[in-house]
Amino acid sequence: MEDTYIDTLDPEKLLQCPYDKNHQIRACRFPYHLIKCRKNHPDVADKLATCPFNARHQVPRAEISRHISSCDDKSCIEQDVVSQTRNLGQETLTESTWQCPPCDEDWDKDLWEQTSTPFVWGAATYCGNNSPASNTVMEHKSNLASGMRVPKSLPYVLPWKNNGNAQ
């Protein structure tokens, strides 16, 4: 019995395709081959049924009920169902004692209390009490060396780039 179990797990074992008896497929490729061959042989696919316990089992429709009652994979599924129903009665969910920590953050308040305004390219910098009602414009400070200036618009063309125009 154990030899046949090990034999079914061998990925190199050759299995016969239920759609084309001339196809001998390695067990590791068998599921992929079944999908491909089912599409290529729709007439044979209509005559076969898929086992509910193992999709690799393609059985003639007339024999599916007999196969279901004697399928080896049925016992694995039944054991899983029985073990889950046993564990279901034993499991009791405990009430969570986790509580949300207190939150002292107030993003709206923080926004009004900011000491510096965020930098926005091309926008005038406002000063005063940082409220939208204040329209006093500050003079821009430049950290650039004398004789250099910030470009007026972006993107700008660098002077050494001539965009393909010959000089």
PDB file of C-alpha atoms in Angstrom, residues 56-141:
ATOM      1  CA  ARG A  56      -6.727  15.096 -12.165  1.00  0.00           C
ATOM      2  CA  HIS A  57      -9.362  12.378 -12.221  1.00  0.00           C
ATOM      3  CA  GLN A  58     -11.277  12.613 -15.517  1.00  0.00           C
ATOM      4  CA  VAL A  59     -13.890   9.842 -15.558  1.00  0.00           C
ATOM      5  CA  PRO A  60     -16.595   8.942 -18.108  1.00  0.00           C
ATOM      6  CA  ARG A  61     -19.873  10.590 -17.035  1.00  0.00           C
ATOM      7  CA  ALA A  62     -21.596   7.213 -16.712  1.00  0.00           C
ATOM      8  CA  GLU A  63     -19.016   6.048 -14.139  1.00  0.00           C
ATOM      9  CA  ILE A  64     -18.651   9.220 -12.050  1.00  0.00           C
ATOM     10  CA  SER A  65     -20.941   8.081  -9.200  1.00  0.00           C
ATOM     11  CA  ARG A  66     -19.020   4.809  -8.853  1.00  0.00           C
ATOM     12  CA  HIS A  67     -15.734   6.715  -8.939  1.00  0.00           C
ATOM     13  CA  ILE A  68     -16.903   9.155  -6.241  1.00  0.00           C
ATOM     14  CA  SER A  69     -17.828   6.318  -3.895  1.00  0.00           C
ATOM     15  CA  SER A  70     -14.442   4.607  -4.337  1.00  0.00           C
ATOM     16  CA  CYS A  71     -12.063   7.551  -4.924  1.00  0.00           C
ATOM     17  CA  ASP A  72      -8.874   7.342  -2.834  1.00  0.00           C
ATOM     18  CA  ASP A  73      -8.784  11.112  -2.374  1.00  0.00           C
ATOM     19  CA  LYS A  74     -12.261  11.074  -0.814  1.00  0.00           C
ATOM     20  CA  SER A  75     -10.877   9.723   2.461  1.00  0.00           C
ATOM     21  CA  CYS A  76      -8.394  12.623   2.744  1.00  0.00           C
ATOM     22  CA  ILE A  77     -11.182  15.166   2.319  1.00  0.00           C
ATOM     23  CA  GLU A  78     -13.457  13.359   4.771  1.00  0.00           C
ATOM     24  CA  GLN A  79     -10.683  13.249   7.384  1.00  0.00           C
ATOM     25  CA  ASP A  80     -10.150  16.988   6.987  1.00  0.00           C
ATOM     26  CA  VAL A  81     -13.870  17.682   7.388  1.00  0.00           C
ATOM     27  CA  VAL A  82     -14.093  15.492  10.505  1.00  0.00           C
ATOM     28  CA  SER A  83     -11.037  17.104  12.108  1.00  0.00           C
ATOM     29  CA  GLN A  84     -12.388  20.596  11.372  1.00  0.00           C
ATOM     30  CA  THR A  85     -15.767  19.828  12.919  1.00  0.00           C
ATOM     31  CA  ARG A  86     -14.074  18.435  16.029  1.00  0.00           C
ATOM     32  CA  ASN A  87     -11.900  21.536  16.366  1.00  0.00           C
ATOM     33  CA  LEU A  88     -14.843  23.835  15.744  1.00  0.00           C
ATOM     34  CA  GLY A  89     -16.527  22.816  18.998  1.00  0.00           C
ATOM     35  CA  GLN A  90     -13.279  23.113  20.975  1.00  0.00           C
ATOM     36  CA  GLU A  91     -12.383  26.584  19.777  1.00  0.00           C
ATOM     37  CA  THR A  92     -13.784  29.422  21.801  1.00  0.00           C
ATOM     38  CA  LEU A  93     -13.040  32.930  20.698  1.00  0.00           C
ATOM     39  CA  THR A  94     -11.773  35.165  23.474  1.00  0.00           C
ATOM     40  CA  GLU A  95     -12.943  38.726  23.660  1.00  0.00           C
ATOM     41  CA  SER A  96     -10.219  41.152  22.662  1.00  0.00           C
ATOM     42  CA  THR A  97      -9.010  43.506  25.404  1.00  0.00           C
ATOM     43  CA  TRP A  98      -7.131  45.809  23.033  1.00  0.00           C
ATOM     44  CA  GLN A  99      -8.077  49.463  23.267  1.00  0.00           C
ATOM     45  CA  CYS A 100      -7.210  52.273  20.940  1.00  0.00           C
ATOM     46  CA  PRO A 101      -4.539  54.532  22.481  1.00  0.00           C
ATOM     47  CA  PRO A 102      -5.575  58.139  23.132  1.00  0.00           C
ATOM     48  CA  CYS A 103      -4.784  60.487  20.266  1.00  0.00           C
ATOM     49  CA  ASP A 104      -3.476  63.969  21.054  1.00  0.00           C
ATOM     50  CA  GLU A 105      -2.948  64.950  17.423  1.00  0.00           C
ATOM     51  CA  ASP A 106      -4.962  67.741  15.856  1.00  0.00           C
ATOM     52  CA  TRP A 107      -3.797  68.257  12.290  1.00  0.00           C
ATOM     53  CA  ASP A 108      -6.014  71.295  11.742  1.00  0.00           C
ATOM     54  CA  LYS A 109      -4.553  73.011  14.811  1.00  0.00           C
ATOM     55  CA  ASP A 110      -1.009  72.102  13.727  1.00  0.00           C
ATOM     56  CA  LEU A 111      -1.656  73.608  10.306  1.00  0.00           C
ATOM     57  CA  TRP A 112      -2.552  77.005  11.808  1.00  0.00           C
ATOM     58  CA  GLU A 113       0.372  76.913  14.263  1.00  0.00           C
ATOM     59  CA  GLN A 114       3.086  76.340  11.663  1.00  0.00           C
ATOM     60  CA  THR A 115       5.954  78.805  11.958  1.00  0.00           C
ATOM     61  CA  SER A 116       7.057  78.495   8.337  1.00  0.00           C
ATOM     62  CA  THR A 117       5.012  78.214   5.200  1.00  0.00           C
ATOM     63  CA  PRO A 118       5.681  75.330   2.811  1.00  0.00           C
ATOM     64  CA  PHE A 119       7.743  76.086  -0.276  1.00  0.00           C
ATOM     65  CA  VAL A 120       5.792  76.165  -3.528  1.00  0.00           C
ATOM     66  CA  TRP A 121       7.698  76.930  -6.709  1.00  0.00           C
ATOM     67  CA  GLY A 122       6.495  80.097  -8.395  1.00  0.00           C
ATOM     68  CA  ALA A 123       4.184  81.117  -5.566  1.00  0.00           C
ATOM     69  CA  ALA A 124       4.647  84.243  -3.504  1.00  0.00           C
ATOM     70  CA  THR A 125       5.633  83.746   0.114  1.00  0.00           C
ATOM     71  CA  TYR A 126       3.187  85.223   2.622  1.00  0.00           C
ATOM     72  CA  CYS A 127       4.067  86.409   6.093  1.00  0.00           C
ATOM     73  CA  GLY A 128       2.160  87.576   9.107  1.00  0.00           C
ATOM     74  CA  ASN A 129      -0.005  85.307  11.186  1.00  0.00           C
ATOM     75  CA  ASN A 130      -0.019  82.511   8.521  1.00  0.00           C
ATOM     76  CA  SER A 131      -3.704  82.919   7.942  1.00  0.00           C
ATOM     77  CA  PRO A 132      -5.147  82.951   4.435  1.00  0.00           C
ATOM     78  CA  ALA A 133      -6.487  86.465   5.120  1.00  0.00           C
ATOM     79  CA  SER A 134      -2.947  87.863   5.355  1.00  0.00           C
ATOM     80  CA  ASN A 135      -1.784  89.141   1.958  1.00  0.00           C
ATOM     81  CA  THR A 136       1.554  90.728   2.875  1.00  0.00           C
ATOM     82  CA  VAL A 137       4.158  89.494   0.398  1.00  0.00           C
ATOM     83  CA  MET A 138       7.725  88.928   1.594  1.00  0.00           C
ATOM     84  CA  GLU A 139      10.668  89.669  -0.603  1.00  0.00           C
ATOM     85  CA  HIS A 140      12.289  86.507  -2.002  1.00  0.00           C
ATOM     86  CA  LYS A 141      15.732  85.745  -0.621  1.00  0.00           C
TER      87      LYS A 141
END
